[in-house]
mmCIF file of C-alpha atoms in Angstrom:
data_model
loop_
_atom_site.group_PDB
_atom_site.id
_atom_site.type_symbol
_atom_site.label_atom_id
_atom_site.label_comp_id
_atom_site.label_asym_id
_atom_site.label_seq_id
_atom_site.Cartn_x
_atom_site.Cartn_y
_atom_site.Cartn_z
ATOM 1 C CA MET A 434 -11.912 10.203 -3.476
ATOM 2 C CA ARG A 435 -8.475 11.790 -3.435
ATOM 3 C CA HIS A 436 -5.387 11.587 -1.285
ATOM 4 C CA PHE A 437 -5.191 14.428 1.267
ATOM 5 C CA GLY A 438 -8.813 15.242 0.481
ATOM 6 C CA GLN A 439 -9.421 15.568 4.234
ATOM 7 C CA ILE A 440 -7.174 18.653 4.331
ATOM 8 C CA ALA A 441 -8.745 22.073 3.757
ATOM 9 C CA PRO A 442 -8.395 23.428 0.180
ATOM 10 C CA ASP A 443 -6.384 26.484 1.246
ATOM 11 C CA VAL A 444 -3.919 24.258 3.111
ATOM 12 C CA ARG A 445 -3.596 21.912 0.117
ATOM 13 C CA LYS A 446 -2.856 24.907 -2.084
ATOM 14 C CA ARG A 447 -0.009 25.894 0.238
ATOM 15 C CA LEU A 448 1.409 22.370 0.363
ATOM 16 C CA PHE A 449 1.127 21.260 -3.244
ATOM 17 C CA HIS A 450 2.658 22.414 -6.507
ATOM 18 C CA GLN A 451 0.302 19.911 -8.165
ATOM 19 C CA GLU A 452 -2.584 18.628 -6.062
ATOM 20 C CA PRO A 453 -3.548 14.923 -5.990
ATOM 21 C CA CYS A 454 -6.139 13.963 -8.590
ATOM 22 C CA SER A 455 -9.665 12.809 -7.801
ATOM 23 C CA PHE A 456 -10.670 9.281 -8.775
ATOM 24 C CA THR A 457 -13.393 6.706 -8.193
ATOM 25 C CA ALA A 458 -13.495 2.952 -7.640
ATOM 26 C CA ASP A 459 -14.285 2.643 -11.365
ATOM 27 C CA ALA A 460 -10.983 4.268 -12.426
ATOM 28 C CA PRO A 461 -8.537 2.296 -14.623
ATOM 29 C CA ALA A 462 -6.664 -0.490 -12.836
ATOM 30 C CA ARG A 463 -3.263 1.120 -13.517
ATOM 31 C CA LEU A 464 -4.288 4.200 -11.537
ATOM 32 C CA LEU A 465 -6.010 2.277 -8.728
ATOM 33 C CA SER A 466 -3.050 -0.051 -8.206
ATOM 34 C CA ALA A 467 -0.774 2.913 -7.607
ATOM 35 C CA ALA A 468 -3.389 4.777 -5.550
ATOM 36 C CA LEU A 469 -3.906 2.116 -2.846
ATOM 37 C CA GLY A 470 -1.524 3.912 -0.498
ATOM 38 C CA ALA A 471 -1.857 2.748 3.100
ATOM 39 C CA THR A 472 -4.231 -0.230 3.040
ATOM 40 C CA LEU A 473 -5.746 -0.556 6.496
ATOM 41 C CA TYR A 474 -6.720 -4.042 7.670
ATOM 42 C CA SER A 475 -9.682 -4.447 10.014
ATOM 43 C CA PRO A 476 -11.146 -7.650 11.512
ATOM 44 C CA ALA A 477 -14.528 -8.395 9.939
ATOM 45 C CA THR A 478 -15.938 -9.101 13.401
ATOM 46 C CA ARG A 479 -15.865 -5.456 14.527
ATOM 47 C CA PRO A 480 -19.417 -4.532 15.608
ATOM 48 C CA GLY A 481 -19.119 -0.946 14.323
ATOM 49 C CA LEU A 482 -17.437 -1.805 11.036
ATOM 50 C CA ALA A 483 -19.643 0.441 8.877
ATOM 51 C CA ASP A 484 -18.972 3.423 11.122
ATOM 52 C CA ASP A 485 -15.258 2.568 11.179
ATOM 53 C CA ILE A 486 -15.127 2.673 7.380
ATOM 54 C CA LEU A 487 -16.786 6.082 7.239
ATOM 55 C CA LYS A 488 -14.592 7.413 10.037
ATOM 56 C CA GLN A 489 -11.336 6.325 8.394
ATOM 57 C CA SER A 490 -12.472 7.585 4.999
ATOM 58 C CA ALA A 491 -13.052 11.027 6.500
ATOM 59 C CA ARG A 492 -9.474 10.898 7.846
ATOM 60 C CA GLY A 493 -7.968 10.286 4.415
ATOM 61 C CA LEU A 494 -7.989 6.491 4.038
ATOM 62 C CA VAL A 495 -8.291 5.328 0.427
ATOM 63 C CA SER A 496 -8.148 1.516 0.703
ATOM 64 C CA MET A 497 -9.278 -0.932 3.366
ATOM 65 C CA VAL A 498 -9.328 -4.717 3.826
ATOM 66 C CA LEU A 499 -12.066 -6.373 5.869
ATOM 67 C CA CYS A 500 -10.370 -9.498 7.130
ATOM 68 C CA LEU A 501 -11.863 -12.960 7.620
ATOM 69 C CA GLU A 502 -8.496 -14.701 7.772
ATOM 70 C CA ASP A 503 -5.616 -14.435 10.256
ATOM 71 C CA SER A 504 -7.012 -11.461 12.186
ATOM 72 C CA ILE A 505 -9.921 -13.491 13.605
ATOM 73 C CA ASP A 506 -10.195 -16.818 15.392
ATOM 74 C CA ASP A 507 -11.086 -19.870 13.312
ATOM 75 C CA ALA A 508 -14.264 -20.316 15.320
ATOM 76 C CA ASP A 509 -15.370 -16.740 14.566
ATOM 77 C CA VAL A 510 -15.479 -17.044 10.762
ATOM 78 C CA PRO A 511 -19.282 -17.577 10.502
ATOM 79 C CA VAL A 512 -19.860 -14.671 12.889
ATOM 80 C CA GLY A 513 -17.434 -12.523 10.904
ATOM 81 C CA GLU A 514 -19.140 -13.331 7.619
ATOM 82 C CA ALA A 515 -22.575 -12.497 9.012
ATOM 83 C CA ASN A 516 -21.314 -9.257 10.523
ATOM 84 C CA LEU A 517 -19.580 -8.297 7.293
ATOM 85 C CA VAL A 518 -22.722 -8.825 5.234
ATOM 86 C CA ARG A 519 -24.835 -6.939 7.788
ATOM 87 C CA GLN A 520 -22.438 -3.989 8.057
ATOM 88 C CA LEU A 521 -21.931 -3.555 4.301
ATOM 89 C CA THR A 522 -25.668 -3.857 3.681
ATOM 90 C CA ASP A 523 -26.231 -1.114 6.258
ATOM 91 C CA LEU A 524 -23.501 0.992 4.676
ATOM 92 C CA ALA A 525 -25.055 0.610 1.212
ATOM 93 C CA LYS A 526 -28.398 1.830 2.551
ATOM 94 C CA ARG A 527 -26.744 5.013 3.815
ATOM 95 C CA SER A 528 -25.530 5.709 0.238
ATOM 96 C CA PRO A 529 -22.286 7.403 1.281
ATOM 97 C CA SER A 530 -20.739 9.511 -1.462
ATOM 98 C CA ASP A 531 -17.075 8.880 -0.728
ATOM 99 C CA LEU A 532 -15.977 5.425 0.401
ATOM 100 C CA PRO A 533 -12.490 3.930 0.291
ATOM 101 C CA LEU A 534 -11.704 0.989 -1.964
ATOM 102 C CA LEU A 535 -13.018 -2.003 0.006
ATOM 103 C CA PHE A 536 -11.654 -5.544 -0.201
ATOM 104 C CA ILE A 537 -12.543 -8.715 1.704
ATOM 105 C CA ARG A 538 -9.755 -11.044 2.769
ATOM 106 C CA VAL A 539 -11.145 -14.567 2.524
ATOM 107 C CA ARG A 540 -9.856 -17.971 3.603
ATOM 108 C CA THR A 541 -11.258 -20.235 0.882
ATOM 109 C CA PRO A 542 -12.314 -19.805 -2.762
ATOM 110 C CA GLU A 543 -15.870 -20.814 -1.868
ATOM 111 C CA GLN A 544 -16.283 -17.741 0.298
ATOM 112 C CA ILE A 545 -15.995 -15.409 -2.696
ATOM 113 C CA PRO A 546 -19.200 -16.375 -4.551
ATOM 114 C CA ASP A 547 -21.007 -17.021 -1.275
ATOM 115 C CA LEU A 548 -20.272 -13.539 0.102
ATOM 116 C CA ALA A 549 -20.981 -11.845 -3.231
ATOM 117 C CA ARG A 550 -24.376 -13.577 -3.323
ATOM 118 C CA ARG A 551 -25.207 -12.767 0.310
ATOM 119 C CA LEU A 552 -24.279 -9.120 -0.149
ATOM 120 C CA GLY A 553 -26.784 -8.706 -2.972
ATOM 121 C CA PRO A 554 -26.937 -5.062 -4.119
ATOM 122 C CA ALA A 555 -24.338 -4.109 -1.489
ATOM 123 C CA VAL A 556 -21.687 -5.892 -3.578
ATOM 124 C CA ARG A 557 -21.375 -2.580 -5.435
ATOM 125 C CA LEU A 558 -19.366 -1.304 -2.451
ATOM 126 C CA LEU A 559 -16.656 -3.914 -3.034
ATOM 127 C CA SER A 560 -13.551 -3.437 -5.157
ATOM 128 C CA GLY A 561 -12.416 -7.029 -4.745
ATOM 129 C CA PHE A 562 -10.933 -9.766 -2.597
ATOM 130 C CA VAL A 563 -7.581 -10.430 -0.941
ATOM 131 C CA LEU A 564 -6.335 -13.966 -1.583
ATOM 132 C CA PRO A 565 -4.190 -15.509 1.189
ATOM 133 C CA LYS A 566 -1.076 -17.700 0.941
ATOM 134 C CA PHE A 567 -1.062 -17.423 -2.823
ATOM 135 C CA THR A 568 0.759 -19.917 -5.036
ATOM 136 C CA GLU A 569 -0.126 -21.159 -8.514
ATOM 137 C CA GLU A 570 -1.784 -24.345 -7.267
ATOM 138 C CA ARG A 571 -3.575 -22.724 -4.349
ATOM 139 C CA GLY A 572 -4.341 -19.437 -6.093
ATOM 140 C CA MET A 573 -6.015 -20.547 -9.312
ATOM 141 C CA PRO A 574 -9.269 -21.669 -7.616
ATOM 142 C CA PHE A 575 -9.460 -18.242 -5.919
ATOM 143 C CA LEU A 576 -8.992 -16.426 -9.244
ATOM 144 C CA GLU A 577 -11.549 -18.643 -10.970
ATOM 145 C CA ALA A 578 -14.051 -18.009 -8.174
ATOM 146 C CA LEU A 579 -13.476 -14.266 -8.405
ATOM 147 C CA SER A 580 -13.973 -14.296 -12.174
ATOM 148 C CA ALA A 581 -17.223 -16.247 -11.825
ATOM 149 C CA SER A 582 -18.477 -13.925 -9.079
ATOM 150 C CA GLU A 583 -17.701 -10.889 -11.190
ATOM 151 C CA THR A 584 -19.809 -12.301 -14.007
ATOM 152 C CA ALA A 585 -22.658 -13.256 -11.679
ATOM 153 C CA SER A 586 -22.732 -9.926 -9.818
ATOM 154 C CA GLY A 587 -22.061 -7.611 -12.749
ATOM 155 C CA ARG A 588 -19.522 -5.806 -10.582
ATOM 156 C CA ARG A 589 -15.849 -5.386 -11.539
ATOM 157 C CA LEU A 590 -13.855 -7.221 -8.876
ATOM 158 C CA PHE A 591 -10.098 -7.167 -8.413
ATOM 159 C CA ALA A 592 -7.820 -9.691 -6.748
ATOM 160 C CA MET A 593 -4.939 -8.857 -4.425
ATOM 161 C CA PRO A 594 -2.959 -12.070 -3.858
ATOM 162 C CA VAL A 595 -0.848 -12.219 -0.701
ATOM 163 C CA LEU A 596 2.603 -13.723 -1.166
ATOM 164 C CA GLU A 597 3.300 -15.444 2.158
ATOM 165 C CA SER A 598 3.700 -19.173 1.495
ATOM 166 C CA PRO A 599 6.742 -20.999 2.947
ATOM 167 C CA ASP A 600 7.398 -22.343 -0.570
ATOM 168 C CA LEU A 601 8.161 -18.771 -1.551
ATOM 169 C CA LEU A 602 10.502 -18.358 1.379
ATOM 170 C CA TYR A 603 12.570 -21.541 1.063
ATOM 171 C CA ARG A 604 15.505 -21.156 -1.286
ATOM 172 C CA GLU A 605 15.127 -24.592 -2.918
ATOM 173 C CA SER A 606 11.537 -23.878 -4.031
ATOM 174 C CA ARG A 607 11.505 -20.087 -4.393
ATOM 175 C CA VAL A 608 12.172 -19.637 -8.113
ATOM 176 C CA GLN A 609 9.759 -22.405 -9.104
ATOM 177 C CA THR A 610 7.084 -20.913 -6.821
ATOM 178 C CA LEU A 611 7.590 -17.434 -8.250
ATOM 179 C CA GLU A 612 7.367 -18.762 -11.790
ATOM 180 C CA GLY A 613 4.076 -20.468 -10.918
ATOM 181 C CA ILE A 614 2.714 -17.310 -9.275
ATOM 182 C CA PHE A 615 3.582 -15.341 -12.395
ATOM 183 C CA ARG A 616 1.739 -17.821 -14.621
ATOM 184 C CA ALA A 617 -1.369 -17.567 -12.453
ATOM 185 C CA VAL A 618 -1.513 -13.786 -12.150
ATOM 186 C CA ASP A 619 -0.505 -13.254 -15.768
ATOM 187 C CA LYS A 620 -3.496 -15.335 -16.892
ATOM 188 C CA TYR A 621 -5.786 -13.021 -14.879
ATOM 189 C CA ARG A 622 -3.690 -9.889 -15.393
ATOM 190 C CA ASP A 623 -6.690 -7.603 -15.946
ATOM 191 C CA ARG A 624 -8.084 -8.559 -12.534
ATOM 192 C CA VAL A 625 -4.917 -8.561 -10.392
ATOM 193 C CA LEU A 626 -4.692 -5.099 -8.880
ATOM 194 C CA ALA A 627 -1.585 -5.625 -6.744
ATOM 195 C CA LEU A 628 0.503 -8.293 -5.053
ATOM 196 C CA ARG A 629 0.860 -7.982 -1.285
ATOM 197 C CA LEU A 630 3.797 -9.249 0.795
ATOM 198 C CA GLY A 631 3.033 -11.291 3.930
ATOM 199 C CA VAL A 632 6.258 -10.632 5.816
ATOM 200 C CA THR A 633 4.825 -11.671 9.183
ATOM 201 C CA ASP A 634 4.253 -15.176 7.784
ATOM 202 C CA PHE A 635 7.760 -15.180 6.322
ATOM 203 C CA CYS A 636 9.217 -14.461 9.755
ATOM 204 C CA SER A 637 7.024 -17.065 11.456
ATOM 205 C CA SER A 638 8.545 -19.841 9.342
ATOM 206 C CA TYR A 639 11.829 -19.235 11.158
ATOM 207 C CA GLY A 640 10.460 -18.151 14.532
ATOM 208 C CA LEU A 641 11.490 -14.542 13.891
ATOM 209 C CA ARG A 642 9.890 -11.219 14.674
ATOM 210 C CA ARG A 643 11.517 -7.926 13.798
ATOM 211 C CA GLY A 644 11.632 -5.342 16.578
ATOM 212 C CA PRO A 645 10.568 -1.699 16.347
ATOM 213 C CA ASP A 646 14.186 -0.668 15.716
ATOM 214 C CA MET A 647 14.457 -2.972 12.698
ATOM 215 C CA THR A 648 12.930 -2.738 9.225
ATOM 216 C CA ALA A 649 11.998 -5.719 7.087
ATOM 217 C CA TYR A 650 15.179 -5.033 5.133
ATOM 218 C CA ASP A 651 17.324 -5.641 8.220
ATOM 219 C CA VAL A 652 16.040 -9.241 8.409
ATOM 220 C CA GLN A 653 18.144 -10.790 5.686
ATOM 221 C CA ILE A 654 15.937 -13.798 4.957
ATOM 222 C CA VAL A 655 12.988 -11.438 4.435
ATOM 223 C CA ALA A 656 15.023 -8.942 2.403
ATOM 224 C CA SER A 657 16.121 -11.704 0.052
ATOM 225 C CA VAL A 658 12.508 -12.728 -0.621
ATOM 226 C CA ILE A 659 11.450 -9.123 -1.282
ATOM 227 C CA ALA A 660 14.330 -8.732 -3.729
ATOM 228 C CA ASP A 661 13.345 -11.893 -5.627
ATOM 229 C CA VAL A 662 9.657 -10.967 -5.715
ATOM 230 C CA VAL A 663 10.499 -7.571 -7.196
ATOM 231 C CA ASN A 664 12.979 -9.173 -9.582
ATOM 232 C CA MET A 665 10.485 -11.628 -11.039
ATOM 233 C CA LEU A 666 7.081 -9.981 -10.517
ATOM 234 C CA ALA A 667 7.557 -6.192 -10.525
ATOM 235 C CA ARG A 668 9.642 -5.506 -13.615
ATOM 236 C CA ALA A 669 9.189 -2.208 -15.441
ATOM 237 C CA ASP A 670 9.094 -3.841 -18.892
ATOM 238 C CA GLY A 671 5.307 -4.180 -19.005
ATOM 239 C CA THR A 672 5.215 -7.661 -17.493
ATOM 240 C CA GLY A 673 5.340 -6.553 -13.856
ATOM 241 C CA PHE A 674 2.701 -5.884 -11.208
ATOM 242 C CA THR A 675 2.415 -3.406 -8.365
ATOM 243 C CA VAL A 676 3.885 -4.970 -5.214
ATOM 244 C CA THR A 677 2.959 -3.366 -1.894
ATOM 245 C CA GLY A 678 5.134 -2.930 1.181
ATOM 246 C CA PRO A 679 4.976 -5.216 4.236
ATOM 247 C CA VAL A 680 3.018 -4.483 7.388
ATOM 248 C CA TRP A 681 4.525 -2.423 10.224
ATOM 249 C CA GLU A 682 3.426 -4.068 13.471
ATOM 250 C CA TYR A 683 4.151 -1.381 16.056
ATOM 251 C CA PHE A 684 2.266 1.706 17.208
ATOM 252 C CA ARG A 685 3.813 2.436 20.593
ATOM 253 C CA VAL A 686 7.146 1.453 22.106
ATOM 254 C CA GLN A 687 7.917 1.553 25.827
ATOM 255 C CA GLU A 688 11.679 1.160 25.646
ATOM 256 C CA ARG A 689 14.258 1.661 22.886
ATOM 257 C CA MET A 690 17.564 -0.079 22.281
ATOM 258 C CA PHE A 691 18.883 2.172 19.495
ATOM 259 C CA LYS A 692 18.865 5.892 18.857
ATOM 260 C CA PRO A 693 15.868 7.349 16.996
ATOM 261 C CA GLN A 694 16.239 7.269 13.217
ATOM 262 C CA LEU A 695 14.687 10.689 12.539
ATOM 263 C CA ARG A 696 17.077 13.590 11.968
ATOM 264 C CA GLN A 697 16.288 16.690 14.005
ATOM 265 C CA SER A 698 16.987 19.333 11.349
ATOM 266 C CA PRO A 699 13.855 18.855 9.161
ATOM 267 C CA PHE A 700 11.680 19.216 12.250
ATOM 268 C CA LEU A 701 13.579 22.250 13.530
ATOM 269 C CA GLU A 702 13.189 23.958 10.156
ATOM 270 C CA GLY A 703 9.504 23.104 10.093
ATOM 271 C CA GLN A 704 9.000 24.192 13.725
ATOM 272 C CA ALA A 705 7.705 20.718 14.500
ATOM 273 C CA VAL A 706 9.929 19.471 17.314
ATOM 274 C CA GLU A 707 6.932 18.120 19.244
ATOM 275 C CA LEU A 708 5.838 16.188 16.144
ATOM 276 C CA ARG A 709 9.245 14.489 15.978
ATOM 277 C CA GLN A 710 8.977 13.439 19.613
ATOM 278 C CA LYS A 711 5.474 12.096 19.080
ATOM 279 C CA LEU A 712 6.605 10.067 16.074
ATOM 280 C CA ILE A 713 9.503 8.602 18.045
ATOM 281 C CA GLU A 714 7.276 7.713 21.023
ATOM 282 C CA HIS A 715 4.937 5.822 18.705
ATOM 283 C CA SER A 716 7.709 3.999 16.813
ATOM 284 C CA MET A 717 7.020 5.991 13.678
ATOM 285 C CA ASP A 718 10.689 6.635 12.988
ATOM 286 C CA GLY A 719 11.123 2.955 12.153
ATOM 287 C CA LEU A 720 7.981 3.041 10.010
ATOM 288 C CA LEU A 721 9.188 6.109 8.106
ATOM 289 C CA ARG A 722 12.508 4.453 7.395
ATOM 290 C CA GLU A 723 10.820 1.268 6.188
ATOM 291 C CA ILE A 724 8.498 3.243 3.894
ATOM 292 C CA SER A 725 11.535 4.938 2.354
ATOM 293 C CA LEU A 726 13.206 1.558 1.853
ATOM 294 C CA ASP A 727 10.005 0.147 0.358
ATOM 295 C CA ARG A 728 10.050 2.793 -2.340
ATOM 296 C CA ALA A 729 13.786 2.437 -2.945
ATOM 297 C CA ASN A 730 13.235 -1.297 -3.500
ATOM 298 C CA GLY A 731 10.362 -0.915 -5.968
ATOM 299 C CA LEU A 732 7.344 -1.312 -3.664
ATOM 300 C CA LEU A 733 4.368 1.045 -3.670
ATOM 301 C CA GLY A 734 1.754 1.337 -0.926
ATOM 302 C CA LYS A 735 1.811 -0.518 2.383
ATOM 303 C CA THR A 736 -0.235 -2.891 4.511
ATOM 304 C CA CYS A 737 -1.256 -1.163 7.778
ATOM 305 C CA ILE A 738 -2.825 -2.439 10.973
ATOM 306 C CA HIS A 739 -3.261 0.889 12.785
ATOM 307 C CA PRO A 740 -4.897 4.132 11.601
ATOM 308 C CA SER A 741 -1.901 6.168 12.788
ATOM 309 C CA HIS A 742 0.210 4.557 10.042
ATOM 310 C CA VAL A 743 -1.919 5.896 7.191
ATOM 311 C CA LEU A 744 -0.736 9.501 7.070
ATOM 312 C CA PRO A 745 3.022 8.691 7.180
ATOM 313 C CA VAL A 746 2.607 6.300 4.226
ATOM 314 C CA HIS A 747 0.769 8.945 2.231
ATOM 315 C CA ALA A 748 3.107 11.785 3.205
ATOM 316 C CA LEU A 749 6.136 9.843 1.995
ATOM 317 C CA SER A 750 4.316 8.933 -1.232
ATOM 318 C CA VAL A 751 4.017 12.566 -2.302
ATOM 319 C CA VAL A 752 6.441 13.418 -5.095
ATOM 320 C CA SER A 753 8.953 16.106 -4.212
ATOM 321 C CA HIS A 754 9.292 19.138 -6.454
ATOM 322 C CA GLU A 755 12.819 17.991 -7.330
ATOM 323 C CA GLU A 756 11.678 14.490 -8.356
ATOM 324 C CA PHE A 757 8.888 16.009 -10.451
ATOM 325 C CA SER A 758 11.304 18.381 -12.184
ATOM 326 C CA ASP A 759 13.685 15.528 -13.025
ATOM 327 C CA ALA A 760 10.891 13.273 -14.299
ATOM 328 C CA GLN A 761 9.465 15.982 -16.526
ATOM 329 C CA ASP A 762 12.875 16.759 -17.990
ATOM 330 C CA ILE A 763 13.570 13.097 -18.745
ATOM 331 C CA LEU A 764 10.220 12.603 -20.497
ATOM 332 C CA ARG A 765 10.262 15.708 -22.682
ATOM 333 C CA PRO A 766 9.339 14.728 -26.281
ATOM 334 C CA GLU A 767 12.574 16.130 -27.628
ATOM 335 C CA ARG A 768 14.515 13.750 -25.359
ATOM 336 C CA CYS A 769 13.127 10.574 -26.939
ATOM 337 C CA GLY A 770 16.460 9.852 -28.600
ATOM 338 C CA GLY A 771 18.234 9.659 -25.272
ATOM 339 C CA GLY A 772 21.155 11.653 -23.944
ATOM 340 C CA VAL A 773 22.254 12.970 -20.599
ATOM 341 C CA MET A 774 21.700 16.307 -18.869
ATOM 342 C CA ARG A 775 22.307 18.079 -15.619
ATOM 343 C CA SER A 776 19.208 18.282 -13.443
ATOM 344 C CA ALA A 777 17.415 21.593 -12.991
ATOM 345 C CA TYR A 778 18.493 21.416 -9.340
ATOM 346 C CA THR A 779 22.115 21.121 -10.581
ATOM 347 C CA ASN A 780 22.883 18.285 -8.155
ATOM 348 C CA LYS A 781 22.668 15.137 -10.283
ATOM 349 C CA MET A 782 22.837 13.597 -13.739
ATOM 350 C CA ASN A 783 19.617 12.681 -15.531
ATOM 351 C CA GLU A 784 20.221 10.034 -18.206
ATOM 352 C CA VAL A 785 17.156 9.789 -20.418
ATOM 353 C CA LYS A 786 16.992 6.115 -21.412
ATOM 354 C CA PRO A 787 18.026 4.468 -18.099
ATOM 355 C CA HIS A 788 15.836 6.816 -16.045
ATOM 356 C CA ARG A 789 12.741 6.716 -18.289
ATOM 357 C CA ALA A 790 10.880 3.954 -16.417
ATOM 358 C CA TRP A 791 11.563 5.709 -13.105
ATOM 359 C CA ALA A 792 10.273 8.982 -14.560
ATOM 360 C CA GLU A 793 7.068 7.369 -15.829
ATOM 361 C CA ARG A 794 6.368 5.805 -12.444
ATOM 362 C CA THR A 795 7.149 9.101 -10.713
ATOM 363 C CA LEU A 796 4.658 11.047 -12.837
ATOM 364 C CA LEU A 797 1.972 8.436 -12.139
ATOM 365 C CA ARG A 798 2.657 8.812 -8.417
ATOM 366 C CA ALA A 799 2.579 12.598 -8.869
ATOM 367 C CA GLU A 800 -0.867 12.385 -10.439
ATOM 368 C CA ILE A 801 -2.213 10.329 -7.543
ATOM 369 C CA PHE A 802 -0.391 11.698 -4.481
ATOM 370 C CA GLY A 803 0.459 15.159 -5.765
ATOM 371 C CA VAL A 804 3.677 17.144 -6.023
ATOM 372 C CA ALA A 805 4.884 19.107 -3.012
ATOM 373 C CA ASN A 806 5.740 22.758 -3.350
ATOM 374 C CA GLU A 807 9.443 23.496 -3.564
ATOM 375 C CA ASP A 808 9.765 24.426 0.106
ATOM 376 C CA ILE A 809 7.522 21.626 1.441
ATOM 377 C CA GLY A 810 8.847 18.355 2.845
ATOM 378 C CA PHE A 811 7.315 15.330 4.554
ATOM 379 C CA VAL A 812 7.356 17.125 7.936
ATOM 380 C CA GLU A 813 4.939 19.796 6.707
ATOM 381 C CA LEU A 814 2.732 17.179 5.067
ATOM 382 C CA LEU A 815 2.607 15.143 8.271
ATOM 383 C CA ALA A 816 1.929 18.181 10.427
ATOM 384 C CA ALA A 817 -0.896 19.386 8.177
ATOM 385 C CA GLY A 818 -2.568 15.997 8.219
ATOM 386 C CA LEU A 819 -2.288 15.578 11.977
ATOM 387 C CA SER A 820 -3.618 19.045 12.717
ATOM 388 C CA ASP A 821 -6.627 18.664 10.442
#
């Protein structure tokens, strides 16, 4: 699989200075954790789940969660499990050559070995499990069950804990909860692919729900949790983990309170005025702003609940030619002693030691999502993906 693999080769050549790399579900964890991109959640009860997976893969999806938790009714869990096993077994028999990374979101630790056993040979389609409401006390049984299932199945399985517990939200228990989470995931570091933020659960603890004109960063109680999670769990000193961005809940808005957040000029230059209007009508301007804020705050990838959100997440994950130029300059072997220099674009200072971690992360993102040509911006990337 590869990001933007659904776009024709000649179009990719026009868009990219360096095209996204190809990778498989067996790639190193460091690459996969950064390559998750837009992770689309789907209820496990969907009757055409196997076809849905193939359809979204053909549209450029790289990671998908098949959900047995909050997206389905409590009474539907047995039905969802049976459907999940049936659909993945059917999918395995088709032997598709290019599937997204597939994860199952479970409710209890016991579901992990049970589902792995019931899937039989079809377990090879799985990349792992999503672990809900993760804390040290609650999460350890999930991680132990995953480790045991990996041994029993012979299949490498990753965990993606979801950070959404009220203990993480409340100020008086937050630091202690984060310290416990770190102990748990550090013990199973080789099997924790990424940590996911459950912002909807955070808001529910206070009876809040952000509107389509607001990002998660405009809700101060949520922003403070994100900041502390990044502070304690996503450090660039080798102890941190990939933390993914929160879900965007909207895909069409009937009425707006505030002006659209998308500037007109990039769309005028790209002759894509109609694209701008379409994005605004479907509340994508708020999504695009939140994706930008995710990256500025140290998050990579995003939880998605609608297929239309996938391409914007991927388009804004592509490294610009300017970012790539800066990162390469900072990491030149002759710069290992430090120093400061003017950027090749002559518009900023690049300081080697303080910017090194940023440069390393940028080149990893460049490998996975590609580097745009000098005259290509997110508008052209969006337009190419939508017209494919």
